[in-house]
Tab-separated table of C-alpha atoms and ligand atoms in Angstrom:
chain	number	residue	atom	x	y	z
A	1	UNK	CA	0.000	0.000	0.000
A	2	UNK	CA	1.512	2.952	-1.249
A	3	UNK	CA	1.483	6.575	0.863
A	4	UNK	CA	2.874	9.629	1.948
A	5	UNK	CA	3.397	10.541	5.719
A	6	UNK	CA	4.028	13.780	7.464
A	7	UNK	CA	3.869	14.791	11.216
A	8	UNK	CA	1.553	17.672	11.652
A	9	UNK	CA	0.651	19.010	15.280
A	10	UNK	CA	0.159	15.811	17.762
A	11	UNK	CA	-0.831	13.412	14.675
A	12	UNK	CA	0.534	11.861	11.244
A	13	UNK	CA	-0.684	12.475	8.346
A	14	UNK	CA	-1.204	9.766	5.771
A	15	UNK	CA	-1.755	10.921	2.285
A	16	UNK	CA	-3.042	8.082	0.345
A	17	UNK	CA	-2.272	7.187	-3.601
A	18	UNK	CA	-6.112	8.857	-4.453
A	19	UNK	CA	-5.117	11.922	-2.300
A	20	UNK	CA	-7.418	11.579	0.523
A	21	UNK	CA	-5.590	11.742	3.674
A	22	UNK	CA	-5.964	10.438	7.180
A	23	UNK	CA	-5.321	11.959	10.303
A	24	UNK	CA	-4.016	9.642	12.838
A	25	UNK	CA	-3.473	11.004	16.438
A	26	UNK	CA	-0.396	10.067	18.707
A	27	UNK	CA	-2.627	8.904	21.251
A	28	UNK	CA	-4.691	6.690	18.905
A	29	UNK	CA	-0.975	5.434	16.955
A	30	UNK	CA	0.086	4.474	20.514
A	31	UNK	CA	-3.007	2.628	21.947
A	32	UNK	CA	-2.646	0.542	18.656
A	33	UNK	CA	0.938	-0.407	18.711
A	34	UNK	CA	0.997	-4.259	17.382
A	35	UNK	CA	4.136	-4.805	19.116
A	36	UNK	CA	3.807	-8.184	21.137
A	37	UNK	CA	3.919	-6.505	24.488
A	38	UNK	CA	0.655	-4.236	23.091
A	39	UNK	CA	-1.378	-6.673	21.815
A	40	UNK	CA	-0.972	-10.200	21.675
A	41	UNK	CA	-0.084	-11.568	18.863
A	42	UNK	CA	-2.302	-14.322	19.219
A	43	UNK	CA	-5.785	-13.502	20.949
A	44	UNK	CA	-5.544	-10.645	18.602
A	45	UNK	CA	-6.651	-8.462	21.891
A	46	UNK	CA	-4.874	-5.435	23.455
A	47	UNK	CA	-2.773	-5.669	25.856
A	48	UNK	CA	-1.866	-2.523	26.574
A	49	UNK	CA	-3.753	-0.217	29.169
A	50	UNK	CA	-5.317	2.456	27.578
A	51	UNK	CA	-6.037	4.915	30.143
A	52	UNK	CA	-2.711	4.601	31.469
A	53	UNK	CA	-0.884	6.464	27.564
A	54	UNK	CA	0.315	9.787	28.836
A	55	UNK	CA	-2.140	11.874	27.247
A	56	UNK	CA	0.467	14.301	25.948
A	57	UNK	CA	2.328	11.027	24.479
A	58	UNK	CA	4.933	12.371	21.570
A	59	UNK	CA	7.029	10.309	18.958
A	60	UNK	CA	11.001	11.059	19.210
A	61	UNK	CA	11.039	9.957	15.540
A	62	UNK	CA	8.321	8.993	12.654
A	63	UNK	CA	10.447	7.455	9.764
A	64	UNK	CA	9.528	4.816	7.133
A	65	UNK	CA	9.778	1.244	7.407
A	66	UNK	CA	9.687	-1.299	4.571
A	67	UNK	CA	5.766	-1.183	3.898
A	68	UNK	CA	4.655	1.079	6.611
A	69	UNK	CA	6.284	3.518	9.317
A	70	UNK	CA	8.262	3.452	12.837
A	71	UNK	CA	7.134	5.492	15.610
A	72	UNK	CA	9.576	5.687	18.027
A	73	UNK	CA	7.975	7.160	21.380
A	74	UNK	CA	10.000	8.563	24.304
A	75	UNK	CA	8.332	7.019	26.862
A	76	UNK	CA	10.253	4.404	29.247
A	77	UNK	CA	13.652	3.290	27.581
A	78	UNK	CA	11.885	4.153	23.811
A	79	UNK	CA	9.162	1.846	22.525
A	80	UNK	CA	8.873	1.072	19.242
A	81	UNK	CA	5.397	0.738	17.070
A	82	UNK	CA	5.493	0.099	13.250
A	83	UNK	CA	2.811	0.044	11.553
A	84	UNK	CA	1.975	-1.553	7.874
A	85	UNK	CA	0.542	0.665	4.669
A	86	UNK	CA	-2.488	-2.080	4.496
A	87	UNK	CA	-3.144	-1.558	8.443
A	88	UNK	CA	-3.265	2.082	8.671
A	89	UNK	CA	-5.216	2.021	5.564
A	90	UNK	CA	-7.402	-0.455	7.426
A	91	UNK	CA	-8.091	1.256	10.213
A	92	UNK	CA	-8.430	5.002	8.804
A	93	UNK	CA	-10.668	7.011	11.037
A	94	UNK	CA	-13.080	7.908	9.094
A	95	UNK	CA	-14.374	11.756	9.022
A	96	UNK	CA	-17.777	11.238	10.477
A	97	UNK	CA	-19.980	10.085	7.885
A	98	UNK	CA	-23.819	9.936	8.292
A	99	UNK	CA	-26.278	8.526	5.998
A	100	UNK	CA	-29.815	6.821	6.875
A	101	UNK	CA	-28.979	3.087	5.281
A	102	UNK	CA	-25.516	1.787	5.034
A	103	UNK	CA	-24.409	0.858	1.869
A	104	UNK	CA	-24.252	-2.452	1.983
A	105	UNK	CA	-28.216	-2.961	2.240
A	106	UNK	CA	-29.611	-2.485	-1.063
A	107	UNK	CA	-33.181	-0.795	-0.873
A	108	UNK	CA	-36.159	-2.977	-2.802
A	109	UNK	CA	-39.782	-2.539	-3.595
A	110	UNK	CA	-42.128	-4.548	-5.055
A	111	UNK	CA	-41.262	-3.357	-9.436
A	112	UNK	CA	-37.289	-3.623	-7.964
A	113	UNK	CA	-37.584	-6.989	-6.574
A	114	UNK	CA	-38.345	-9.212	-9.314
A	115	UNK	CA	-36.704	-12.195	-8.434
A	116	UNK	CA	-36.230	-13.105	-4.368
A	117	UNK	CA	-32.858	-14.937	-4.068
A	118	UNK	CA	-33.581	-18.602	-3.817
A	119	UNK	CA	-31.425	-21.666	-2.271
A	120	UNK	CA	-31.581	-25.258	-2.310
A	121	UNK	CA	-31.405	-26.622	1.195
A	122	UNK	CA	-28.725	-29.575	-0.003
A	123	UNK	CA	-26.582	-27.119	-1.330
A	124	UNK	CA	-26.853	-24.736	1.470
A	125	UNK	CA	-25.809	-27.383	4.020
A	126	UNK	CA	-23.082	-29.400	1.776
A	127	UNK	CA	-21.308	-26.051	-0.530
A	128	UNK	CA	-19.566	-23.002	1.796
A	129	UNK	CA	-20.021	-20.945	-0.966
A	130	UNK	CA	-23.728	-21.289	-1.139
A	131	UNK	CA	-24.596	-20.509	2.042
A	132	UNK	CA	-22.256	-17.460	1.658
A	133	UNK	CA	-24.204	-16.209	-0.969
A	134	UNK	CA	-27.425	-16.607	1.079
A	135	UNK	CA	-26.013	-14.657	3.924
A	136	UNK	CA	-25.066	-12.205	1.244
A	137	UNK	CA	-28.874	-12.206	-0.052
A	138	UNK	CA	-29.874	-11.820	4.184
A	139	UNK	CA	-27.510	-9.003	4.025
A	140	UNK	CA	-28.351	-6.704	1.309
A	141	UNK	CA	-31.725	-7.339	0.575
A	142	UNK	CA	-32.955	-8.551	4.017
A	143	UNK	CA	-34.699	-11.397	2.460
A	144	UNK	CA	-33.883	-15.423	1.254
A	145	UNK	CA	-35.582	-18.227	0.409
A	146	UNK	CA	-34.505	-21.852	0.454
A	147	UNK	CA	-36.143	-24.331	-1.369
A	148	UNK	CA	-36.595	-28.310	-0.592
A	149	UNK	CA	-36.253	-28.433	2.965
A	150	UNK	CA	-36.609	-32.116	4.326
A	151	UNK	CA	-39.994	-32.311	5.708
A	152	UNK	CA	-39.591	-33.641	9.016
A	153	UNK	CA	-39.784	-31.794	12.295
A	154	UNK	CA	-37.278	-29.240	13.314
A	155	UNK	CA	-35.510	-29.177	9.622
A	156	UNK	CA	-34.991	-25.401	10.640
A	157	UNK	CA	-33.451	-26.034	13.259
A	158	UNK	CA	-30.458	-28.098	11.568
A	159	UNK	CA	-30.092	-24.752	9.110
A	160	UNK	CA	-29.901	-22.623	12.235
A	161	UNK	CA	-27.242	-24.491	13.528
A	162	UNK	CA	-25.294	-25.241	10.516
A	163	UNK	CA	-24.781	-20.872	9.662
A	164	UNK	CA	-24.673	-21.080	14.044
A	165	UNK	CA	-26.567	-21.243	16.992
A	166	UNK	CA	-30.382	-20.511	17.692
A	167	UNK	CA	-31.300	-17.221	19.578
A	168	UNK	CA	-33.792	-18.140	22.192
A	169	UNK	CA	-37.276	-16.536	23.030
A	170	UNK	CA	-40.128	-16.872	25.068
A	171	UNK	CA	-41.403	-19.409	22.437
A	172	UNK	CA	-40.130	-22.648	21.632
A	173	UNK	CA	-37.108	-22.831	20.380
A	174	UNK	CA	-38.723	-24.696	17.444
A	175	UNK	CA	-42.028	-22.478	17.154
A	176	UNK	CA	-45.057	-24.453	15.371
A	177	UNK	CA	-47.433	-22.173	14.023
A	178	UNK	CA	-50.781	-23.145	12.568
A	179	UNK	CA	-54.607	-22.952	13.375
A	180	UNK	CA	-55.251	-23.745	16.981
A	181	UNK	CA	-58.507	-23.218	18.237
A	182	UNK	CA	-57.039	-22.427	21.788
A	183	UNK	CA	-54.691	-20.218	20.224
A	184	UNK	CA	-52.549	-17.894	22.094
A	185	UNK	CA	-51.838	-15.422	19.855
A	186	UNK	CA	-53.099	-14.661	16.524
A	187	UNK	CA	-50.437	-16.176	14.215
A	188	UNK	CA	-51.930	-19.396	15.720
A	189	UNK	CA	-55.066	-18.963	13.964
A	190	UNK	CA	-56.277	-18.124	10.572
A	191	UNK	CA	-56.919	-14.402	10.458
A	192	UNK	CA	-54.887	-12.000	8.500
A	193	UNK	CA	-51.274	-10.890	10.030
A	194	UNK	CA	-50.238	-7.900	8.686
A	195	UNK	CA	-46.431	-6.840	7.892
A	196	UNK	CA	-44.988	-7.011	11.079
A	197	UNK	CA	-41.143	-7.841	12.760
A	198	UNK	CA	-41.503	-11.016	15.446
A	199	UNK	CA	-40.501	-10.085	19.265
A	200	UNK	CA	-40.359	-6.253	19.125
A	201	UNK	CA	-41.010	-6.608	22.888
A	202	UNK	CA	-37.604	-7.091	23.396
A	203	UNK	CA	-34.733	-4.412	23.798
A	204	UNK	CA	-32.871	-6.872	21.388
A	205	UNK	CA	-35.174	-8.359	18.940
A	206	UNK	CA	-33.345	-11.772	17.134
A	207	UNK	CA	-31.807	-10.150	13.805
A	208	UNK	CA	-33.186	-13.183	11.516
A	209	UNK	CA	-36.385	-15.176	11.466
A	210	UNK	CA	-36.608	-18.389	9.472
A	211	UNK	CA	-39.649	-19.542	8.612
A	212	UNK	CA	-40.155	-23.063	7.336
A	213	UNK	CA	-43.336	-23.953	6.051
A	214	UNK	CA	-43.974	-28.076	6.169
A	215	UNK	CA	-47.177	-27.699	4.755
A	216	UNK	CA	-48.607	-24.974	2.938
A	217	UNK	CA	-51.744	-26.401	1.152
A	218	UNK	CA	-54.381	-24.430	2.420
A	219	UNK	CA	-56.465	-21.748	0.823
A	220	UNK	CA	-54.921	-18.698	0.869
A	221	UNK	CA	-52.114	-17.677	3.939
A	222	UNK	CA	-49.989	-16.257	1.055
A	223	UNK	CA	-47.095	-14.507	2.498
A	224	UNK	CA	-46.018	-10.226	2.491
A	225	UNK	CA	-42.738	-8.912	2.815
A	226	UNK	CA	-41.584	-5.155	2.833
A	227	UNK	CA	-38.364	-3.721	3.167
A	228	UNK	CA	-38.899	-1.719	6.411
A	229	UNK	CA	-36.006	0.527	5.484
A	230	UNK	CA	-37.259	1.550	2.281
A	231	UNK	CA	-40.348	2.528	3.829
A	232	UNK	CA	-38.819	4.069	6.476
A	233	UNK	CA	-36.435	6.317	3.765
A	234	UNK	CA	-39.795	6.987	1.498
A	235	UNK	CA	-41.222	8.578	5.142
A	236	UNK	CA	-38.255	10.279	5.571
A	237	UNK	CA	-38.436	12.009	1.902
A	238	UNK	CA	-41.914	12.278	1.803
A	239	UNK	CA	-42.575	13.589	5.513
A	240	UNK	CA	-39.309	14.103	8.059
A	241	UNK	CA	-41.421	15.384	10.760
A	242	UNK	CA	-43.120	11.984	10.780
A	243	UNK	CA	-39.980	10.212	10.496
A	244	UNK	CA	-38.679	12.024	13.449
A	245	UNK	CA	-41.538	11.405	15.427
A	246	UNK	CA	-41.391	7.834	14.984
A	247	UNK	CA	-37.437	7.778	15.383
A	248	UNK	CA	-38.083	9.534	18.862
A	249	UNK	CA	-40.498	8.184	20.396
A	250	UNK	CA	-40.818	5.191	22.369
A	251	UNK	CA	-43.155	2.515	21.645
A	252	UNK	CA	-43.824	-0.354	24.063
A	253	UNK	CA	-44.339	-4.305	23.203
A	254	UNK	CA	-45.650	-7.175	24.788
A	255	UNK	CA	-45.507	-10.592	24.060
A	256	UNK	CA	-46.106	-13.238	26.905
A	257	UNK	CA	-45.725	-17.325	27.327
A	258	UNK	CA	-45.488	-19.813	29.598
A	259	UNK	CA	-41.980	-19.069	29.420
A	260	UNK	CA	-41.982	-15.469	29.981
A	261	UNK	CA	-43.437	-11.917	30.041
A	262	UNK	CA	-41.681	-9.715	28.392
A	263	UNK	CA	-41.835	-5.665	27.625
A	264	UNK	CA	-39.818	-3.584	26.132
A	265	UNK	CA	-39.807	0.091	24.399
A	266	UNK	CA	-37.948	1.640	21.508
A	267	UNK	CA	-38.630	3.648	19.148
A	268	UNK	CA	-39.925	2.053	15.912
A	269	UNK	CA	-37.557	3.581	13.645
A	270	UNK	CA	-34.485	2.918	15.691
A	271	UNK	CA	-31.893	5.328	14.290
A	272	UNK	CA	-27.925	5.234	15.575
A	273	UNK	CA	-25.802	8.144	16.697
A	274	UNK	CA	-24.542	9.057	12.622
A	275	UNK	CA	-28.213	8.697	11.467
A	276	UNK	CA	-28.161	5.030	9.850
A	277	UNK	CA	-31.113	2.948	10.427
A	278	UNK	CA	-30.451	0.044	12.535
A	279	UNK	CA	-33.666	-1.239	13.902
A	280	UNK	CA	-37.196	-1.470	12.724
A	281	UNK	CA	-39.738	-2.630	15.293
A	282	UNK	CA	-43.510	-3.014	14.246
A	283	UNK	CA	-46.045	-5.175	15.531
A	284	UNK	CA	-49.840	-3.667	15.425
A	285	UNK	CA	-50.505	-6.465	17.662
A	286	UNK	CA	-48.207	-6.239	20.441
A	287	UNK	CA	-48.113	-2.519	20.635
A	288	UNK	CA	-48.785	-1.529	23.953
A	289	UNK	CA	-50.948	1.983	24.978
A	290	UNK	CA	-48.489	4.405	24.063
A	291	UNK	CA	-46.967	6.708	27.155
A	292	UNK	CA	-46.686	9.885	26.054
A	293	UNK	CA	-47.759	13.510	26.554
A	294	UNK	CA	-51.433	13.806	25.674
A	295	UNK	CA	-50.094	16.589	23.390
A	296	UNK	CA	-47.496	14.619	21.018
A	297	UNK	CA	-50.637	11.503	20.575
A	298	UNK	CA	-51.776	13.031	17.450
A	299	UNK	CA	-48.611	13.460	15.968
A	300	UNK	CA	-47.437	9.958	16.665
A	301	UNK	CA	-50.751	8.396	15.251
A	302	UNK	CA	-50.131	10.667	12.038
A	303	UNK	CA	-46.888	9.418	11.557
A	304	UNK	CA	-47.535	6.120	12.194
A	305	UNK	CA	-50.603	6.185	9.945
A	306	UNK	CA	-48.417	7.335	7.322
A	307	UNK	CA	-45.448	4.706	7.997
A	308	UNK	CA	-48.348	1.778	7.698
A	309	UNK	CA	-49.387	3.084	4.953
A	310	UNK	CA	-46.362	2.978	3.299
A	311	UNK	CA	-45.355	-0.360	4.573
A	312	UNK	CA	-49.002	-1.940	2.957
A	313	UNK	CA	-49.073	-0.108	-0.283
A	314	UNK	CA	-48.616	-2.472	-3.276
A	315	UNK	CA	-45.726	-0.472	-3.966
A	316	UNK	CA	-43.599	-1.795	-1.367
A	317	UNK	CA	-45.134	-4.986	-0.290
A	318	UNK	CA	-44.920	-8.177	-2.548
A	319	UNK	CA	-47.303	-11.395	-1.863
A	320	UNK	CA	-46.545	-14.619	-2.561
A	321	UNK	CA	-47.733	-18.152	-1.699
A	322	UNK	CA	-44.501	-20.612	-0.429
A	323	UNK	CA	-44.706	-24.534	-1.291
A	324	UNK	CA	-44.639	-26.783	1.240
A	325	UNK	CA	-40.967	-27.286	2.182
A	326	UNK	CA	-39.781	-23.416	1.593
A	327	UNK	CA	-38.132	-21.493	4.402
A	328	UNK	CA	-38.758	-17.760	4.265
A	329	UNK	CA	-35.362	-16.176	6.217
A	330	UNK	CA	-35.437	-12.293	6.736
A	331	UNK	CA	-33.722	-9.809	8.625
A	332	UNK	CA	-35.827	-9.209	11.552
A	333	UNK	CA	-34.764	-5.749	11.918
A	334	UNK	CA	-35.298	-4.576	8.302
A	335	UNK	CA	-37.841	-6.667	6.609
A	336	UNK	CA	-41.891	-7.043	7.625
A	337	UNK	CA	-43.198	-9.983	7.366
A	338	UNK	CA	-46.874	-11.049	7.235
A	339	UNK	CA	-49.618	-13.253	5.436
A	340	UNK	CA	-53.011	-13.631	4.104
A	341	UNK	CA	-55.855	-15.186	5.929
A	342	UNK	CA	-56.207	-18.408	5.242
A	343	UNK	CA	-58.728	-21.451	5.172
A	344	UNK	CA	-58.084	-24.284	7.862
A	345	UNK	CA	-60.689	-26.367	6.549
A	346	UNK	CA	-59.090	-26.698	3.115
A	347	UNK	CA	-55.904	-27.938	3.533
A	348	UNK	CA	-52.899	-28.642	6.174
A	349	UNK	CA	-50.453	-25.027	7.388
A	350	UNK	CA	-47.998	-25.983	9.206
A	351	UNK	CA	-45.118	-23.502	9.915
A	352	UNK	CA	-41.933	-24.371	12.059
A	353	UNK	CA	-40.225	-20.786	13.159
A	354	UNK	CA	-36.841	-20.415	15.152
A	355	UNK	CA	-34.460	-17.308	14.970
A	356	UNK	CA	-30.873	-16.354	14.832
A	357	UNK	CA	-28.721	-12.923	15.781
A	358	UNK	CA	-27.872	-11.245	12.112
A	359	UNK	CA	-24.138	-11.291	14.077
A	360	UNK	CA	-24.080	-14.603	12.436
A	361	UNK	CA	-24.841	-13.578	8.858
A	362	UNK	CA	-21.976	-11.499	9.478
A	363	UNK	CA	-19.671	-13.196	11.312
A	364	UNK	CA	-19.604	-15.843	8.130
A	365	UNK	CA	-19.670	-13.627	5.568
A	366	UNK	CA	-16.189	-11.660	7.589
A	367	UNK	CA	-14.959	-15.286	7.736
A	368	UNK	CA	-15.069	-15.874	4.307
A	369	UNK	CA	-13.671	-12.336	3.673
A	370	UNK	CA	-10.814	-13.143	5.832
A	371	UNK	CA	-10.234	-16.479	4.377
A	372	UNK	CA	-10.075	-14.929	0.942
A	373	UNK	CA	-7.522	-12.635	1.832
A	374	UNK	CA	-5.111	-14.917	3.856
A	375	UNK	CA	-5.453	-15.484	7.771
A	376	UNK	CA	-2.764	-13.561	8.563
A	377	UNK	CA	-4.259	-10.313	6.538
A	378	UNK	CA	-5.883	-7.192	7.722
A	379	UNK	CA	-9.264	-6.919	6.590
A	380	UNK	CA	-11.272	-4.116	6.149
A	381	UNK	CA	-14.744	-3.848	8.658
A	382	UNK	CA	-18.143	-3.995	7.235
A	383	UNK	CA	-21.176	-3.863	8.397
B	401	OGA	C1	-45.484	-15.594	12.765
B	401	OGA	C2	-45.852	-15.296	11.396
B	401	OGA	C3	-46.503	-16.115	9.245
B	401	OGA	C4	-47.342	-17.169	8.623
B	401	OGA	O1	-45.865	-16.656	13.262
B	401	OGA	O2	-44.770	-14.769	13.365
B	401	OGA	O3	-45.655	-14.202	10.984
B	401	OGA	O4	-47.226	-17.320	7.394
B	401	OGA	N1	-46.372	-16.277	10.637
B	401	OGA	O5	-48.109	-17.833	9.300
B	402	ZN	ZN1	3.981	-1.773	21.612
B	403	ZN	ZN1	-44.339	-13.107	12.506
């Protein structure tokens, strides 16, 4: 990695081949010496205490080393740090960037997404590369589908454990969902569910649902995805007040078992500190009376009115029926899910439902970035 340095004030400039440069602070060049004593070369954590840097820490000298620089620093009897092209380039500190969707999720609405990205369950479970490209699908689009699942009993299970480990909830860890006269909520019977996420009631909803569908020969129950994120970026266009008001204010959930009761609040546009969308929560069902001035009601119902809307429009949402033996997997913190009403009488529904953090879709598709590059490489974060 090619680059110009300079010292400038208390930091080093890096000037990189496209001119953009990079500011990197003594402090920040000391804290992240790779030196064997700083970080251990093979935990890959730091060793060194942070708080304890002198604050006013200062390089005696800054000069090039084969593919990076030397810092040497006058604390103690002179520590070195050196520092690789591909590392600092790495680990450049950003200027702070905002946006409201990171780039690596690709917006969709119904004319955008003709095709949903489709697996076979054989090939996910035998070929690496396959189920790479459906964490890739999870990733950008927020949406997968895997075909030919083996129709016996907790089949969604095995795919949860083979990309890694279930994320428990109050249900069953293997969730069957179909018409159930005693039902205890109302995906167990046969009305209507509109778009919704699963488990908003928690402070961390899971970050993937999969949805297997055994049997799906009844009349109607066709299922309805939207991308939550478009609609949420369409709000934000069309009306920012609204999208404000539903970014601020804090909605409660509840959703209760044998094995639990639990509430939680958040906003349903959950927005992080640069602006970028992270969560979307949304369950008409679950939502709890809202707690907030009697002044701001009207305003929240407006916006919310106007986010539902946008989430049901035939714009955004596409319908489709599933075979028996499809698994729906989204991104429980982007896309809606819902379905049709359907007619028990006609025909067998039987879904299976479990869940999974979206750290996993990650963490494998990092893994497989790492492995490209060569174990001992530096590889660039993504998120
Ligand atoms: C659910 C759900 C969809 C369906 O149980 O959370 O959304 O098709 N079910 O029954
Ligand atoms: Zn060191
Ligand atoms: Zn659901």
């Amino acid at each position: 990695m090619d680059f110009e340095f300079e010292t400038l004030g208390s930091s080093v400039i890096v000037t990189w081949p496209d001119g953009q440069t990079t500011d990197y602070p003594f402090i920040w060049l000391r804290d992240n010496c790779q030196c064997p004593k700083c970080f251990h070369p093979s935990t890959h954590e730091r060793l060194l205490f942070t708080a304890a840097i002198d604050p006013e820490i200062t390089p005696t000298s800054v000069e090039r080393a084969d593919d990076g620089i030397r810092i040497l620093w006058s604390e103690g009897e002179g520590h070195e740090s050196i520092f690789t092209g591909k590392w600092l380039y790495h680990n450049s500190i950003a200027s702070p960037i905002g946006g409201t969707v990171r780039e690596s999720a690709t917006l969709w609405d119904a004319a955008s997404i003709n095709e949903l990205p489709m697996f076979d369950f054989a090939d996910c479970m035998s070929d690496e590369k396959v189920l790479i490209r459906w964490c890739a699908a999870l990733r950008s689009l927020g949406v997968a589908i895997v075909r030919n699942m083996p129709s016996h009993d907790g089949a969604v299970i095995e795919f949860a454990d083979h990309v890694g480990y279930v994320h428990d909830t109050i249900y069953d860890r293997l969730h069957n969902v179909f018409s159930d006269p005693n039902a205890y909520n109302l995906a167990s019977t046969s009305e209507e569910l509109k778009p919704h996420t699963d488990m908003p009631n928690y402070f961390s909803p899971p970050g993937v649902q999969l949805l297997h569908f055994l049997a799906n020969e009844a009349e109607g129950g066709e299922t309805t995805l939207v991308d939550g994120y478009q609609a949420a970026v369409q709000l934000r266009e069309e009306d920012p007040e609204a999208y404000d008001i539903l970014a601020k204010t804090d909605v409660g959930f509840r959703l209760a078992s044998e094995k639990g009761d639990i509430v939680g609040q958040a906003p349903l546009i959950e927005v992080d500190n640069r602006g970028f969308i992270r969560t979307i929560r949304y369950s008409n069902q679950l939502m709890l009376p809202l707690l907030i001035p009697g002044a701001e009601v009207k305003g929240f119902y407006d916006a919310y009115r106007k986010f539902t809307n946008l989430l049901n429009t035939p714009e955004n949402l596409i319908r489709f029926k599933t075979q028996s033996g499809d698994m729906v997997a989204v991104h429980n913190h982007r896309v809606l899910h819902g379905r049709a009403e359907f007619q028990p009488a006609s025909g067998a529904r039987h879904l299976q439902l479990t869940y999974l953090d979206f750290d996993l879709v990650m963490s494998r598709l990092r893994q497989e970035r790492v492995r490209e590059a060569g174990e001992d490489q530096v590889v660039e974060r993504f998120y």
